[in-house]
Amino acid sequence: MVHVSSDAIFSGTDVHYDETALPDPVTPYGACKAAAETAVRLLHPASIVARTSLIIGDGASAHERLAHELAAGTREGALFTDDIRCPVHVADLAAALWELALTDATGVFHLAGHDAISRHELGVLIARRDGIDPSRLPLGRRADTGLPGALDVRLDSRASQRRLGTRLRGAMEFLGQPPSAHG
């Protein structure tokens, strides 16, 4: 059994979270995900809990649609410069989940990209890839909004990556920006 969880189970207090980190959610969604992890591990000890971050695709993910709508002015809001995550490409995530499902592995795996970037930086990468002027993306600080949730959660996937044949690319790579450009 492979249970897919989320980086929302973390408060951001520690910023960097490896597979041994214990959940400390600050939102109802994060609490539900943490409870689900506990239930799965209790009821099926030989299961896999796969924690992931923002899932990006080839134009159809919620984050990609949001960037397009904000740039077009068809949606209100902003992309936050202080909300940091480690996005993963949907194809990499699917391949890693499939790989795990076919093994006898158990325990917690982190399946996220290695680039820790803000939601605004992610939007800029999406805009550039899709031929949209990044300056059209409204930006803001989530800390100024009072919205609940962790600001900076970086899933450390290095231990999981060592156990996988599937390579989890960083957002800079899969959105077409050479890794050396983000330095």
PDB file of C-alpha atoms in Angstrom:
ATOM      1  CA  MET A   1       0.000   0.000   0.000  1.00  0.00           C
ATOM      2  CA  VAL A   2       1.281   3.455  -0.935  1.00  0.00           C
ATOM      3  CA  HIS A   3      -0.357   6.399   0.822  1.00  0.00           C
ATOM      4  CA  VAL A   4       0.303   9.844  -0.676  1.00  0.00           C
ATOM      5  CA  SER A   5       0.687  12.595   1.889  1.00  0.00           C
ATOM      6  CA  SER A   6       1.771  16.218   1.827  1.00  0.00           C
ATOM      7  CA  ASP A   7       4.293  18.725   3.111  1.00  0.00           C
ATOM      8  CA  ALA A   8       1.276  20.380   4.760  1.00  0.00           C
ATOM      9  CA  ILE A   9       1.852  18.095   7.741  1.00  0.00           C
ATOM     10  CA  PHE A  10       4.719  20.383   8.795  1.00  0.00           C
ATOM     11  CA  SER A  11       4.575  23.765  10.526  1.00  0.00           C
ATOM     12  CA  GLY A  12       7.667  25.245   8.893  1.00  0.00           C
ATOM     13  CA  THR A  13       9.284  25.786  12.293  1.00  0.00           C
ATOM     14  CA  ASP A  14      12.200  23.542  11.324  1.00  0.00           C
ATOM     15  CA  VAL A  15      12.178  24.557   7.605  1.00  0.00           C
ATOM     16  CA  HIS A  16      14.119  21.439   6.509  1.00  0.00           C
ATOM     17  CA  TYR A  17      12.286  18.124   6.963  1.00  0.00           C
ATOM     18  CA  ASP A  18      13.734  14.712   6.217  1.00  0.00           C
ATOM     19  CA  GLU A  19      11.902  11.391   6.339  1.00  0.00           C
ATOM     20  CA  THR A  20      12.409  11.063  10.116  1.00  0.00           C
ATOM     21  CA  ALA A  21      10.641  14.360  10.914  1.00  0.00           C
ATOM     22  CA  LEU A  22       7.459  14.059  12.941  1.00  0.00           C
ATOM     23  CA  PRO A  23       4.331  15.869  11.745  1.00  0.00           C
ATOM     24  CA  ASP A  24       3.469  19.154  13.441  1.00  0.00           C
ATOM     25  CA  PRO A  25       0.631  20.542  11.295  1.00  0.00           C
ATOM     26  CA  VAL A  26      -0.816  24.029  11.735  1.00  0.00           C
ATOM     27  CA  THR A  27      -3.859  23.761   9.427  1.00  0.00           C
ATOM     28  CA  PRO A  28      -6.892  21.461   9.420  1.00  0.00           C
ATOM     29  CA  TYR A  29      -5.765  20.038   6.050  1.00  0.00           C
ATOM     30  CA  GLY A  30      -2.309  19.268   7.445  1.00  0.00           C
ATOM     31  CA  ALA A  31      -3.852  17.709  10.554  1.00  0.00           C
ATOM     32  CA  CYS A  32      -6.065  15.462   8.385  1.00  0.00           C
ATOM     33  CA  LYS A  33      -3.062  14.387   6.313  1.00  0.00           C
ATOM     34  CA  ALA A  34      -1.036  13.662   9.476  1.00  0.00           C
ATOM     35  CA  ALA A  35      -3.932  11.660  10.956  1.00  0.00           C
ATOM     36  CA  ALA A  36      -4.249   9.688   7.721  1.00  0.00           C
ATOM     37  CA  GLU A  37      -0.527   8.865   7.829  1.00  0.00           C
ATOM     38  CA  THR A  38      -0.910   7.590  11.386  1.00  0.00           C
ATOM     39  CA  ALA A  39      -3.960   5.493  10.518  1.00  0.00           C
ATOM     40  CA  VAL A  40      -2.311   3.964   7.460  1.00  0.00           C
ATOM     41  CA  ARG A  41       0.883   3.084   9.353  1.00  0.00           C
ATOM     42  CA  LEU A  42      -1.135   1.645  12.267  1.00  0.00           C
ATOM     43  CA  LEU A  43      -3.527  -0.423  10.141  1.00  0.00           C
ATOM     44  CA  HIS A  44      -0.960  -1.488   7.551  1.00  0.00           C
ATOM     45  CA  PRO A  45       2.558  -1.444   9.043  1.00  0.00           C
ATOM     46  CA  ALA A  46       4.103  -2.641   5.761  1.00  0.00           C
ATOM     47  CA  SER A  47       2.788   0.428   3.925  1.00  0.00           C
ATOM     48  CA  ILE A  48       4.620   3.298   2.324  1.00  0.00           C
ATOM     49  CA  VAL A  49       3.850   6.914   3.200  1.00  0.00           C
ATOM     50  CA  ALA A  50       4.962   9.140   0.339  1.00  0.00           C
ATOM     51  CA  ARG A  51       5.095  12.826   1.237  1.00  0.00           C
ATOM     52  CA  THR A  52       5.207  15.296  -1.608  1.00  0.00           C
ATOM     53  CA  SER A  53       5.085  19.015  -2.254  1.00  0.00           C
ATOM     54  CA  LEU A  54       3.575  21.202  -4.991  1.00  0.00           C
ATOM     55  CA  ILE A  55       2.848  19.010  -8.010  1.00  0.00           C
ATOM     56  CA  ILE A  56       3.548  20.630 -11.376  1.00  0.00           C
ATOM     57  CA  GLY A  57       2.721  19.185 -14.777  1.00  0.00           C
ATOM     58  CA  ASP A  58       2.921  20.147 -18.389  1.00  0.00           C
ATOM     59  CA  GLY A  59       0.525  23.068 -18.147  1.00  0.00           C
ATOM     60  CA  ALA A  60      -2.509  21.606 -16.412  1.00  0.00           C
ATOM     61  CA  SER A  61      -1.681  21.735 -12.693  1.00  0.00           C
ATOM     62  CA  ALA A  62      -3.494  24.066 -10.319  1.00  0.00           C
ATOM     63  CA  HIS A  63      -0.327  26.122  -9.832  1.00  0.00           C
ATOM     64  CA  GLU A  64       0.214  26.507 -13.564  1.00  0.00           C
ATOM     65  CA  ARG A  65      -3.411  27.541 -14.116  1.00  0.00           C
ATOM     66  CA  LEU A  66      -3.137  30.040 -11.258  1.00  0.00           C
ATOM     67  CA  ALA A  67      -0.043  31.670 -12.796  1.00  0.00           C
ATOM     68  CA  HIS A  68      -1.798  31.944 -16.165  1.00  0.00           C
ATOM     69  CA  GLU A  69      -4.985  33.403 -14.662  1.00  0.00           C
ATOM     70  CA  LEU A  70      -3.115  35.921 -12.516  1.00  0.00           C
ATOM     71  CA  ALA A  71      -0.984  37.055 -15.483  1.00  0.00           C
ATOM     72  CA  ALA A  72      -4.104  37.380 -17.658  1.00  0.00           C
ATOM     73  CA  GLY A  73      -5.914  39.364 -14.966  1.00  0.00           C
ATOM     74  CA  THR A  74      -8.798  36.882 -14.870  1.00  0.00           C
ATOM     75  CA  ARG A  75      -8.175  36.024 -11.234  1.00  0.00           C
ATOM     76  CA  GLU A  76      -7.497  38.140  -8.176  1.00  0.00           C
ATOM     77  CA  GLY A  77      -4.637  37.365  -5.849  1.00  0.00           C
ATOM     78  CA  ALA A  78      -0.876  37.224  -5.710  1.00  0.00           C
ATOM     79  CA  LEU A  79       1.973  34.766  -5.781  1.00  0.00           C
ATOM     80  CA  PHE A  80       3.777  34.887  -2.470  1.00  0.00           C
ATOM     81  CA  THR A  81       7.501  35.569  -2.241  1.00  0.00           C
ATOM     82  CA  ASP A  82       7.728  34.112   1.284  1.00  0.00           C
ATOM     83  CA  ASP A  83       5.860  30.817   0.734  1.00  0.00           C
ATOM     84  CA  ILE A  84       8.638  28.295  -0.015  1.00  0.00           C
ATOM     85  CA  ARG A  85       8.181  24.728  -1.221  1.00  0.00           C
ATOM     86  CA  CYS A  86      10.041  22.061  -3.239  1.00  0.00           C
ATOM     87  CA  PRO A  87       7.882  21.429  -6.333  1.00  0.00           C
ATOM     88  CA  VAL A  88       7.946  18.059  -8.081  1.00  0.00           C
ATOM     89  CA  HIS A  89       6.983  17.211 -11.658  1.00  0.00           C
ATOM     90  CA  VAL A  90       3.910  15.002 -11.883  1.00  0.00           C
ATOM     91  CA  ALA A  91       5.695  12.529 -14.197  1.00  0.00           C
ATOM     92  CA  ASP A  92       8.606  12.145 -11.753  1.00  0.00           C
ATOM     93  CA  LEU A  93       6.192  11.714  -8.852  1.00  0.00           C
ATOM     94  CA  ALA A  94       4.103   9.126 -10.710  1.00  0.00           C
ATOM     95  CA  ALA A  95       7.218   7.166 -11.717  1.00  0.00           C
ATOM     96  CA  ALA A  96       8.552   7.210  -8.141  1.00  0.00           C
ATOM     97  CA  LEU A  97       5.198   6.109  -6.713  1.00  0.00           C
ATOM     98  CA  TRP A  98       4.981   3.294  -9.262  1.00  0.00           C
ATOM     99  CA  GLU A  99       8.550   2.246  -8.481  1.00  0.00           C
ATOM    100  CA  LEU A 100       7.785   2.149  -4.751  1.00  0.00           C
ATOM    101  CA  ALA A 101       4.569   0.203  -5.323  1.00  0.00           C
ATOM    102  CA  LEU A 102       6.531  -2.517  -7.120  1.00  0.00           C
ATOM    103  CA  THR A 103       9.023  -3.000  -4.279  1.00  0.00           C
ATOM    104  CA  ASP A 104       8.855  -4.448  -0.801  1.00  0.00           C
ATOM    105  CA  ALA A 105       9.876  -1.087   0.669  1.00  0.00           C
ATOM    106  CA  THR A 106       8.066   0.244   3.727  1.00  0.00           C
ATOM    107  CA  GLY A 107       8.154   3.444   5.720  1.00  0.00           C
ATOM    108  CA  VAL A 108       8.207   7.138   4.907  1.00  0.00           C
ATOM    109  CA  PHE A 109       9.534   8.539   1.639  1.00  0.00           C
ATOM    110  CA  HIS A 110       9.868  12.189   0.618  1.00  0.00           C
ATOM    111  CA  LEU A 111       9.175  12.699  -3.069  1.00  0.00           C
ATOM    112  CA  ALA A 112       9.866  16.341  -3.872  1.00  0.00           C
ATOM    113  CA  GLY A 113      12.149  18.280  -6.156  1.00  0.00           C
ATOM    114  CA  HIS A 114      15.465  19.561  -4.808  1.00  0.00           C
ATOM    115  CA  ASP A 115      14.838  23.252  -5.599  1.00  0.00           C
ATOM    116  CA  ALA A 116      13.353  25.225  -2.694  1.00  0.00           C
ATOM    117  CA  ILE A 117      11.575  28.133  -4.366  1.00  0.00           C
ATOM    118  CA  SER A 118       8.799  30.585  -3.542  1.00  0.00           C
ATOM    119  CA  ARG A 119       5.396  30.376  -5.156  1.00  0.00           C
ATOM    120  CA  HIS A 120       6.283  33.615  -6.950  1.00  0.00           C
ATOM    121  CA  GLU A 121       9.555  32.157  -8.283  1.00  0.00           C
ATOM    122  CA  LEU A 122       7.580  29.115  -9.420  1.00  0.00           C
ATOM    123  CA  GLY A 123       5.104  31.379 -11.208  1.00  0.00           C
ATOM    124  CA  VAL A 124       7.951  33.217 -12.937  1.00  0.00           C
ATOM    125  CA  LEU A 125       9.412  29.919 -14.177  1.00  0.00           C
ATOM    126  CA  ILE A 126       6.004  28.838 -15.456  1.00  0.00           C
ATOM    127  CA  ALA A 127       5.451  32.199 -17.159  1.00  0.00           C
ATOM    128  CA  ARG A 128       8.848  32.098 -18.882  1.00  0.00           C
ATOM    129  CA  ARG A 129       8.295  28.536 -20.065  1.00  0.00           C
ATOM    130  CA  ASP A 130       4.879  29.450 -21.439  1.00  0.00           C
ATOM    131  CA  GLY A 131       5.895  32.737 -23.101  1.00  0.00           C
ATOM    132  CA  ILE A 132       4.144  35.000 -20.582  1.00  0.00           C
ATOM    133  CA  ASP A 133       5.697  38.220 -19.324  1.00  0.00           C
ATOM    134  CA  PRO A 134       6.633  37.407 -15.668  1.00  0.00           C
ATOM    135  CA  SER A 135       6.165  41.070 -14.707  1.00  0.00           C
ATOM    136  CA  ARG A 136       2.410  40.512 -15.130  1.00  0.00           C
ATOM    137  CA  LEU A 137       2.405  38.224 -12.086  1.00  0.00           C
ATOM    138  CA  PRO A 138       1.230  40.047  -8.965  1.00  0.00           C
ATOM    139  CA  LEU A 139       3.375  39.334  -5.949  1.00  0.00           C
ATOM    140  CA  GLY A 140       2.889  39.630  -2.236  1.00  0.00           C
ATOM    141  CA  ARG A 141       3.866  38.224   1.115  1.00  0.00           C
ATOM    142  CA  ARG A 142       1.713  35.549   2.648  1.00  0.00           C
ATOM    143  CA  ALA A 143       2.859  36.666   6.109  1.00  0.00           C
ATOM    144  CA  ASP A 144       1.022  39.944   5.486  1.00  0.00           C
ATOM    145  CA  THR A 145      -2.297  38.204   4.712  1.00  0.00           C
ATOM    146  CA  GLY A 146      -2.956  36.310   7.927  1.00  0.00           C
ATOM    147  CA  LEU A 147      -3.640  33.128   5.935  1.00  0.00           C
ATOM    148  CA  PRO A 148      -2.908  30.027   8.035  1.00  0.00           C
ATOM    149  CA  GLY A 149      -0.176  27.587   7.175  1.00  0.00           C
ATOM    150  CA  ALA A 150       3.543  27.126   7.113  1.00  0.00           C
ATOM    151  CA  LEU A 151       5.623  29.626   5.180  1.00  0.00           C
ATOM    152  CA  ASP A 152       8.786  27.647   4.524  1.00  0.00           C
ATOM    153  CA  VAL A 153       8.669  23.864   4.252  1.00  0.00           C
ATOM    154  CA  ARG A 154      11.497  22.126   2.435  1.00  0.00           C
ATOM    155  CA  LEU A 155      11.132  18.391   2.062  1.00  0.00           C
ATOM    156  CA  ASP A 156      14.563  16.800   2.072  1.00  0.00           C
ATOM    157  CA  SER A 157      14.258  13.901  -0.373  1.00  0.00           C
ATOM    158  CA  ARG A 158      17.916  12.869  -0.432  1.00  0.00           C
ATOM    159  CA  ALA A 159      17.453   9.626   1.533  1.00  0.00           C
ATOM    160  CA  SER A 160      14.492   8.623  -0.613  1.00  0.00           C
ATOM    161  CA  GLN A 161      16.325   9.602  -3.792  1.00  0.00           C
ATOM    162  CA  ARG A 162      19.208   7.277  -2.868  1.00  0.00           C
ATOM    163  CA  ARG A 163      16.725   4.375  -2.704  1.00  0.00           C
ATOM    164  CA  LEU A 164      14.991   5.187  -5.995  1.00  0.00           C
ATOM    165  CA  GLY A 165      15.972   4.683  -9.602  1.00  0.00           C
ATOM    166  CA  THR A 166      13.588   7.489 -10.551  1.00  0.00           C
ATOM    167  CA  ARG A 167      15.259  10.896 -10.485  1.00  0.00           C
ATOM    168  CA  LEU A 168      13.199  13.660  -8.901  1.00  0.00           C
ATOM    169  CA  ARG A 169      14.099  16.794 -10.854  1.00  0.00           C
ATOM    170  CA  GLY A 170      14.039  20.264  -9.381  1.00  0.00           C
ATOM    171  CA  ALA A 171      11.663  22.928 -10.712  1.00  0.00           C
ATOM    172  CA  MET A 172      14.522  24.874 -12.272  1.00  0.00           C
ATOM    173  CA  GLU A 173      15.260  21.880 -14.476  1.00  0.00           C
ATOM    174  CA  PHE A 174      11.791  20.681 -15.406  1.00  0.00           C
ATOM    175  CA  LEU A 175      10.520  24.199 -16.097  1.00  0.00           C
ATOM    176  CA  GLY A 176      13.356  24.818 -18.529  1.00  0.00           C
ATOM    177  CA  GLN A 177      15.785  26.902 -16.515  1.00  0.00           C
ATOM    178  CA  PRO A 178      19.341  25.554 -16.374  1.00  0.00           C
ATOM    179  CA  PRO A 179      20.365  24.725 -12.779  1.00  0.00           C
ATOM    180  CA  SER A 180      23.325  27.136 -12.991  1.00  0.00           C
ATOM    181  CA  ALA A 181      20.938  30.062 -13.606  1.00  0.00           C
ATOM    182  CA  HIS A 182      19.545  29.749 -10.074  1.00  0.00           C
ATOM    183  CA  GLY A 183      22.437  30.378  -7.924  1.00  0.00           C
TER     184      GLY A 183
END
